[in-house]
JSON list of C-alpha atoms in Angstrom, two decimals:
[
{"chain": "A", "resi": 1, "resn": "MET", "atom": "CA", "xyz": [108.41, 163.13, 121.50]},
{"chain": "A", "resi": 2, "resn": "SER", "atom": "CA", "xyz": [106.26, 159.98, 121.76]},
{"chain": "A", "resi": 3, "resn": "THR", "atom": "CA", "xyz": [104.91, 157.94, 124.57]},
{"chain": "A", "resi": 4, "resn": "VAL", "atom": "CA", "xyz": [106.26, 154.41, 124.47]},
{"chain": "A", "resi": 5, "resn": "SER", "atom": "CA", "xyz": [104.68, 151.66, 126.48]},
{"chain": "A", "resi": 6, "resn": "MET", "atom": "CA", "xyz": [105.83, 148.05, 126.77]},
{"chain": "A", "resi": 7, "resn": "THR", "atom": "CA", "xyz": [106.33, 145.28, 129.32]},
{"chain": "A", "resi": 8, "resn": "VAL", "atom": "CA", "xyz": [109.93, 144.91, 130.49]},
{"chain": "A", "resi": 9, "resn": "ASN", "atom": "CA", "xyz": [110.87, 141.94, 132.66]},
{"chain": "A", "resi": 10, "resn": "GLY", "atom": "CA", "xyz": [107.20, 141.45, 133.55]},
{"chain": "A", "resi": 11, "resn": "MET", "atom": "CA", "xyz": [106.53, 145.09, 134.54]},
{"chain": "A", "resi": 12, "resn": "ALA", "atom": "CA", "xyz": [104.45, 147.56, 132.46]},
{"chain": "A", "resi": 13, "resn": "VAL", "atom": "CA", "xyz": [106.53, 150.63, 131.71]},
{"chain": "A", "resi": 14, "resn": "SER", "atom": "CA", "xyz": [105.78, 153.83, 129.81]},
{"chain": "A", "resi": 15, "resn": "ALA", "atom": "CA", "xyz": [107.83, 156.99, 129.10]},
{"chain": "A", "resi": 16, "resn": "ASP", "atom": "CA", "xyz": [108.01, 159.97, 126.79]},
{"chain": "A", "resi": 17, "resn": "VAL", "atom": "CA", "xyz": [111.01, 159.60, 124.55]},
{"chain": "A", "resi": 18, "resn": "GLU", "atom": "CA", "xyz": [112.42, 161.22, 121.48]},
{"chain": "A", "resi": 19, "resn": "ASP", "atom": "CA", "xyz": [111.39, 159.41, 118.32]},
{"chain": "A", "resi": 20, "resn": "ARG", "atom": "CA", "xyz": [115.03, 158.56, 117.61]},
{"chain": "A", "resi": 21, "resn": "THR", "atom": "CA", "xyz": [115.59, 156.80, 120.98]},
{"chain": "A", "resi": 22, "resn": "LEU", "atom": "CA", "xyz": [117.11, 153.36, 120.61]},
{"chain": "A", "resi": 23, "resn": "LEU", "atom": "CA", "xyz": [115.71, 150.49, 122.63]},
{"chain": "A", "resi": 24, "resn": "VAL", "atom": "CA", "xyz": [119.08, 149.98, 124.35]},
{"chain": "A", "resi": 25, "resn": "ASP", "atom": "CA", "xyz": [119.09, 153.66, 125.44]},
{"chain": "A", "resi": 26, "resn": "TYR", "atom": "CA", "xyz": [115.47, 153.37, 126.69]},
{"chain": "A", "resi": 27, "resn": "ILE", "atom": "CA", "xyz": [116.41, 150.31, 128.68]},
{"chain": "A", "resi": 28, "resn": "ARG", "atom": "CA", "xyz": [119.58, 151.80, 130.16]},
{"chain": "A", "resi": 29, "resn": "GLU", "atom": "CA", "xyz": [118.74, 155.48, 130.60]},
{"chain": "A", "resi": 30, "resn": "HIS", "atom": "CA", "xyz": [114.95, 155.48, 131.29]},
{"chain": "A", "resi": 31, "resn": "LEU", "atom": "CA", "xyz": [114.60, 152.16, 133.07]},
{"chain": "A", "resi": 32, "resn": "ARG", "atom": "CA", "xyz": [118.10, 152.15, 134.63]},
{"chain": "A", "resi": 33, "resn": "LEU", "atom": "CA", "xyz": [118.61, 148.46, 133.66]},
{"chain": "A", "resi": 34, "resn": "THR", "atom": "CA", "xyz": [122.32, 148.63, 132.97]},
{"chain": "A", "resi": 35, "resn": "GLY", "atom": "CA", "xyz": [123.01, 144.90, 132.37]},
{"chain": "A", "resi": 36, "resn": "THR", "atom": "CA", "xyz": [122.24, 145.43, 128.64]},
{"chain": "A", "resi": 37, "resn": "HIS", "atom": "CA", "xyz": [125.50, 146.97, 127.34]},
{"chain": "A", "resi": 38, "resn": "VAL", "atom": "CA", "xyz": [126.34, 149.25, 124.47]},
{"chain": "A", "resi": 39, "resn": "GLY", "atom": "CA", "xyz": [129.48, 148.00, 122.70]},
{"chain": "A", "resi": 40, "resn": "CYS", "atom": "CA", "xyz": [129.52, 149.17, 119.12]},
{"chain": "A", "resi": 41, "resn": "ASP", "atom": "CA", "xyz": [126.34, 150.96, 118.10]},
{"chain": "A", "resi": 42, "resn": "THR", "atom": "CA", "xyz": [126.49, 149.16, 114.77]},
{"chain": "A", "resi": 43, "resn": "SER", "atom": "CA", "xyz": [124.95, 145.77, 115.48]},
{"chain": "A", "resi": 44, "resn": "GLN", "atom": "CA", "xyz": [128.33, 143.99, 115.29]},
{"chain": "A", "resi": 45, "resn": "CYS", "atom": "CA", "xyz": [129.13, 142.96, 118.81]},
{"chain": "A", "resi": 46, "resn": "GLY", "atom": "CA", "xyz": [125.93, 141.63, 120.44]},
{"chain": "A", "resi": 47, "resn": "THR", "atom": "CA", "xyz": [126.46, 143.08, 123.89]},
{"chain": "A", "resi": 48, "resn": "CYS", "atom": "CA", "xyz": [123.02, 144.71, 123.64]},
{"chain": "A", "resi": 49, "resn": "VAL", "atom": "CA", "xyz": [120.99, 141.58, 122.96]},
{"chain": "A", "resi": 50, "resn": "VAL", "atom": "CA", "xyz": [117.55, 141.49, 124.64]},
{"chain": "A", "resi": 51, "resn": "HIS", "atom": "CA", "xyz": [114.51, 139.37, 123.88]},
{"chain": "A", "resi": 52, "resn": "VAL", "atom": "CA", "xyz": [111.54, 141.16, 122.26]},
{"chain": "A", "resi": 53, "resn": "ASP", "atom": "CA", "xyz": [108.40, 139.01, 122.17]},
{"chain": "A", "resi": 54, "resn": "GLY", "atom": "CA", "xyz": [110.59, 135.98, 122.79]},
{"chain": "A", "resi": 55, "resn": "LYS", "atom": "CA", "xyz": [113.20, 136.58, 120.06]},
{"chain": "A", "resi": 56, "resn": "ALA", "atom": "CA", "xyz": [116.81, 137.80, 120.44]},
{"chain": "A", "resi": 57, "resn": "VAL", "atom": "CA", "xyz": [117.16, 141.34, 119.14]},
{"chain": "A", "resi": 58, "resn": "LYS", "atom": "CA", "xyz": [120.21, 143.64, 119.03]},
{"chain": "A", "resi": 59, "resn": "SER", "atom": "CA", "xyz": [118.66, 146.58, 120.89]},
{"chain": "A", "resi": 60, "resn": "CYS", "atom": "CA", "xyz": [121.12, 149.09, 119.50]},
{"chain": "A", "resi": 61, "resn": "THR", "atom": "CA", "xyz": [119.50, 148.79, 116.10]},
{"chain": "A", "resi": 62, "resn": "MET", "atom": "CA", "xyz": [115.81, 148.92, 117.20]},
{"chain": "A", "resi": 63, "resn": "LEU", "atom": "CA", "xyz": [113.95, 152.06, 118.03]},
{"chain": "A", "resi": 64, "resn": "ALA", "atom": "CA", "xyz": [112.17, 152.06, 121.39]},
{"chain": "A", "resi": 65, "resn": "ALA", "atom": "CA", "xyz": [108.99, 153.05, 119.51]},
{"chain": "A", "resi": 66, "resn": "ALA", "atom": "CA", "xyz": [109.26, 149.79, 117.52]},
{"chain": "A", "resi": 67, "resn": "ALA", "atom": "CA", "xyz": [108.83, 147.87, 120.80]},
{"chain": "A", "resi": 68, "resn": "GLU", "atom": "CA", "xyz": [105.55, 149.53, 121.52]},
{"chain": "A", "resi": 69, "resn": "GLY", "atom": "CA", "xyz": [103.32, 147.00, 123.21]},
{"chain": "A", "resi": 70, "resn": "ALA", "atom": "CA", "xyz": [106.00, 144.33, 123.17]},
{"chain": "A", "resi": 71, "resn": "GLU", "atom": "CA", "xyz": [107.21, 142.03, 125.90]},
{"chain": "A", "resi": 72, "resn": "VAL", "atom": "CA", "xyz": [110.91, 142.82, 126.49]},
{"chain": "A", "resi": 73, "resn": "THR", "atom": "CA", "xyz": [113.22, 140.68, 128.58]},
{"chain": "A", "resi": 74, "resn": "THR", "atom": "CA", "xyz": [116.64, 141.91, 129.65]},
{"chain": "A", "resi": 75, "resn": "ILE", "atom": "CA", "xyz": [119.44, 140.00, 131.40]},
{"chain": "A", "resi": 76, "resn": "GLU", "atom": "CA", "xyz": [117.94, 141.26, 134.70]},
{"chain": "A", "resi": 77, "resn": "GLY", "atom": "CA", "xyz": [114.69, 139.50, 133.92]},
{"chain": "A", "resi": 78, "resn": "VAL", "atom": "CA", "xyz": [115.92, 135.96, 133.07]},
{"chain": "A", "resi": 79, "resn": "ALA", "atom": "CA", "xyz": [116.35, 134.74, 136.65]},
{"chain": "A", "resi": 80, "resn": "ASN", "atom": "CA", "xyz": [113.33, 133.85, 138.74]},
{"chain": "A", "resi": 81, "resn": "GLY", "atom": "CA", "xyz": [114.67, 133.81, 142.24]},
{"chain": "A", "resi": 82, "resn": "ASP", "atom": "CA", "xyz": [117.57, 131.58, 141.23]},
{"chain": "A", "resi": 83, "resn": "LEU", "atom": "CA", "xyz": [119.98, 131.80, 138.36]},
{"chain": "A", "resi": 84, "resn": "HIS", "atom": "CA", "xyz": [118.67, 130.84, 134.89]},
{"chain": "A", "resi": 85, "resn": "PRO", "atom": "CA", "xyz": [120.34, 127.58, 133.71]},
{"chain": "A", "resi": 86, "resn": "MET", "atom": "CA", "xyz": [122.25, 129.59, 131.17]},
{"chain": "A", "resi": 87, "resn": "GLN", "atom": "CA", "xyz": [123.55, 131.97, 133.75]},
{"chain": "A", "resi": 88, "resn": "ARG", "atom": "CA", "xyz": [124.53, 129.02, 136.07]},
{"chain": "A", "resi": 89, "resn": "ALA", "atom": "CA", "xyz": [126.30, 127.33, 133.14]},
{"chain": "A", "resi": 90, "resn": "PHE", "atom": "CA", "xyz": [128.34, 130.44, 132.41]},
{"chain": "A", "resi": 91, "resn": "ASN", "atom": "CA", "xyz": [129.32, 130.49, 136.04]},
{"chain": "A", "resi": 92, "resn": "ASP", "atom": "CA", "xyz": [130.18, 126.74, 136.17]},
{"chain": "A", "resi": 93, "resn": "ASN", "atom": "CA", "xyz": [132.31, 126.90, 133.06]},
{"chain": "A", "resi": 94, "resn": "HIS", "atom": "CA", "xyz": [133.80, 130.31, 133.58]},
{"chain": "A", "resi": 95, "resn": "GLY", "atom": "CA", "xyz": [132.23, 131.38, 130.27]},
{"chain": "A", "resi": 96, "resn": "LEU", "atom": "CA", "xyz": [133.39, 134.95, 130.80]},
{"chain": "A", "resi": 97, "resn": "GLN", "atom": "CA", "xyz": [136.51, 137.02, 131.27]},
{"chain": "A", "resi": 98, "resn": "CYS", "atom": "CA", "xyz": [135.82, 140.73, 131.82]},
{"chain": "A", "resi": 99, "resn": "GLY", "atom": "CA", "xyz": [132.05, 140.13, 131.70]},
{"chain": "A", "resi": 100, "resn": "PHE", "atom": "CA", "xyz": [131.21, 142.97, 129.32]},
{"chain": "A", "resi": 101, "resn": "CYS", "atom": "CA", "xyz": [129.87, 140.64, 126.52]},
{"chain": "A", "resi": 102, "resn": "THR", "atom": "CA", "xyz": [128.39, 138.16, 128.99]},
{"chain": "A", "resi": 103, "resn": "PRO", "atom": "CA", "xyz": [124.82, 139.52, 129.17]},
{"chain": "A", "resi": 104, "resn": "GLY", "atom": "CA", "xyz": [124.50, 139.54, 125.38]},
{"chain": "A", "resi": 105, "resn": "MET", "atom": "CA", "xyz": [126.10, 136.03, 125.16]},
{"chain": "A", "resi": 106, "resn": "ILE", "atom": "CA", "xyz": [123.60, 134.70, 127.74]},
{"chain": "A", "resi": 107, "resn": "MET", "atom": "CA", "xyz": [120.62, 136.31, 125.96]},
{"chain": "A", "resi": 108, "resn": "SER", "atom": "CA", "xyz": [121.76, 134.94, 122.65]},
{"chain": "A", "resi": 109, "resn": "GLY", "atom": "CA", "xyz": [122.43, 131.52, 124.19]},
{"chain": "A", "resi": 110, "resn": "ILE", "atom": "CA", "xyz": [118.95, 131.32, 125.66]},
{"chain": "A", "resi": 111, "resn": "ASP", "atom": "CA", "xyz": [117.43, 132.26, 122.33]},
{"chain": "A", "resi": 112, "resn": "MET", "atom": "CA", "xyz": [119.61, 129.73, 120.51]},
{"chain": "A", "resi": 113, "resn": "VAL", "atom": "CA", "xyz": [118.62, 126.85, 122.77]},
{"chain": "A", "resi": 114, "resn": "ASN", "atom": "CA", "xyz": [114.92, 127.75, 122.66]},
{"chain": "A", "resi": 115, "resn": "ARG", "atom": "CA", "xyz": [114.94, 127.90, 118.83]},
{"chain": "A", "resi": 116, "resn": "TYR", "atom": "CA", "xyz": [116.87, 124.68, 118.37]},
{"chain": "A", "resi": 117, "resn": "LYS", "atom": "CA", "xyz": [114.71, 122.81, 120.85]},
{"chain": "A", "resi": 118, "resn": "ALA", "atom": "CA", "xyz": [111.46, 124.08, 119.28]},
{"chain": "A", "resi": 119, "resn": "GLU", "atom": "CA", "xyz": [112.67, 123.01, 115.85]},
{"chain": "A", "resi": 120, "resn": "GLY", "atom": "CA", "xyz": [113.90, 119.57, 117.16]},
{"chain": "A", "resi": 121, "resn": "ARG", "atom": "CA", "xyz": [117.38, 120.27, 115.90]},
{"chain": "A", "resi": 122, "resn": "GLU", "atom": "CA", "xyz": [120.63, 119.25, 117.57]},
{"chain": "A", "resi": 123, "resn": "LEU", "atom": "CA", "xyz": [122.69, 122.04, 119.09]},
{"chain": "A", "resi": 124, "resn": "ASP", "atom": "CA", "xyz": [126.23, 120.74, 118.77]},
{"chain": "A", "resi": 125, "resn": "GLU", "atom": "CA", "xyz": [129.48, 122.67, 119.08]},
{"chain": "A", "resi": 126, "resn": "ALA", "atom": "CA", "xyz": [129.61, 123.64, 115.44]},
{"chain": "A", "resi": 127, "resn": "ALA", "atom": "CA", "xyz": [126.10, 125.00, 115.61]},
{"chain": "A", "resi": 128, "resn": "ILE", "atom": "CA", "xyz": [126.79, 127.00, 118.74]},
{"chain": "A", "resi": 129, "resn": "ARG", "atom": "CA", "xyz": [129.92, 128.50, 117.19]},
{"chain": "A", "resi": 130, "resn": "HIS", "atom": "CA", "xyz": [127.99, 129.39, 114.04]},
{"chain": "A", "resi": 131, "resn": "GLU", "atom": "CA", "xyz": [125.18, 131.01, 116.03]},
{"chain": "A", "resi": 132, "resn": "LEU", "atom": "CA", "xyz": [127.64, 133.10, 118.07]},
{"chain": "A", "resi": 133, "resn": "GLU", "atom": "CA", "xyz": [129.02, 134.79, 114.96]},
{"chain": "A", "resi": 134, "resn": "GLY", "atom": "CA", "xyz": [126.98, 137.87, 115.78]},
{"chain": "A", "resi": 135, "resn": "ASN", "atom": "CA", "xyz": [128.47, 138.14, 119.31]},
{"chain": "A", "resi": 136, "resn": "LEU", "atom": "CA", "xyz": [132.00, 139.29, 120.00]},
{"chain": "A", "resi": 137, "resn": "CYS", "atom": "CA", "xyz": [134.14, 138.61, 122.95]},
{"chain": "A", "resi": 138, "resn": "ARG", "atom": "CA", "xyz": [137.49, 140.42, 123.04]},
{"chain": "A", "resi": 139, "resn": "CYS", "atom": "CA", "xyz": [138.94, 138.40, 125.99]},
{"chain": "A", "resi": 140, "resn": "THR", "atom": "CA", "xyz": [138.61, 134.78, 125.26]},
{"chain": "A", "resi": 141, "resn": "GLY", "atom": "CA", "xyz": [138.72, 132.11, 122.57]},
{"chain": "A", "resi": 142, "resn": "TYR", "atom": "CA", "xyz": [135.03, 131.27, 123.06]},
{"chain": "A", "resi": 143, "resn": "HIS", "atom": "CA", "xyz": [135.79, 127.70, 124.21]},
{"chain": "A", "resi": 144, "resn": "ASN", "atom": "CA", "xyz": [134.22, 128.18, 127.68]},
{"chain": "A", "resi": 145, "resn": "ILE", "atom": "CA", "xyz": [131.30, 130.12, 126.19]},
{"chain": "A", "resi": 146, "resn": "VAL", "atom": "CA", "xyz": [130.51, 127.24, 123.92]},
{"chain": "A", "resi": 147, "resn": "LYS", "atom": "CA", "xyz": [130.84, 124.78, 126.85]},
{"chain": "A", "resi": 148, "resn": "SER", "atom": "CA", "xyz": [128.44, 126.97, 128.82]},
{"chain": "A", "resi": 149, "resn": "ILE", "atom": "CA", "xyz": [125.78, 127.10, 126.15]},
{"chain": "A", "resi": 150, "resn": "ALA", "atom": "CA", "xyz": [126.09, 123.28, 125.62]},
{"chain": "A", "resi": 151, "resn": "GLN", "atom": "CA", "xyz": [125.69, 122.67, 129.32]},
{"chain": "A", "resi": 152, "resn": "ALA", "atom": "CA", "xyz": [122.62, 124.95, 129.58]},
{"chain": "A", "resi": 153, "resn": "ALA", "atom": "CA", "xyz": [121.09, 123.34, 126.55]},
{"chain": "A", "resi": 154, "resn": "SER", "atom": "CA", "xyz": [121.09, 120.00, 128.32]},
{"chain": "A", "resi": 155, "resn": "GLU", "atom": "CA", "xyz": [119.44, 121.57, 131.40]},
{"chain": "A", "resi": 156, "resn": "MET", "atom": "CA", "xyz": [116.83, 123.80, 129.69]}
]
């Protein structure tokens, strides 16, 4: 057992966890933040994406201990009183079907837009589709997801 301390969605948290505890399990089981989903346990689907120190990470492949001292943002932490532009765009464009992949898609979308804007690169449809290769949706053809990210990119 180890004590793990980090900041999650702006709140300092600390807990004793087994050394093998994955960040996704820490978030869901210890913090009861269940918006971050577990879809595959193999880093293939992207439903578990969170931001660690401002970068998108698949939390099913990161140990909680590796996030010691980090700033972690989950889907529950992206809205500040009102929906984040990415969340609003997913709602506006119906960028979801069952909703299981949606938190990971939104977290990946936010990271994507932030990176492209910081680098001064254009985020067109081809780039969005390429960037989403690490996120799986089993319900849709991605068209509305791509539209959602493009809309949010223009608003962020």
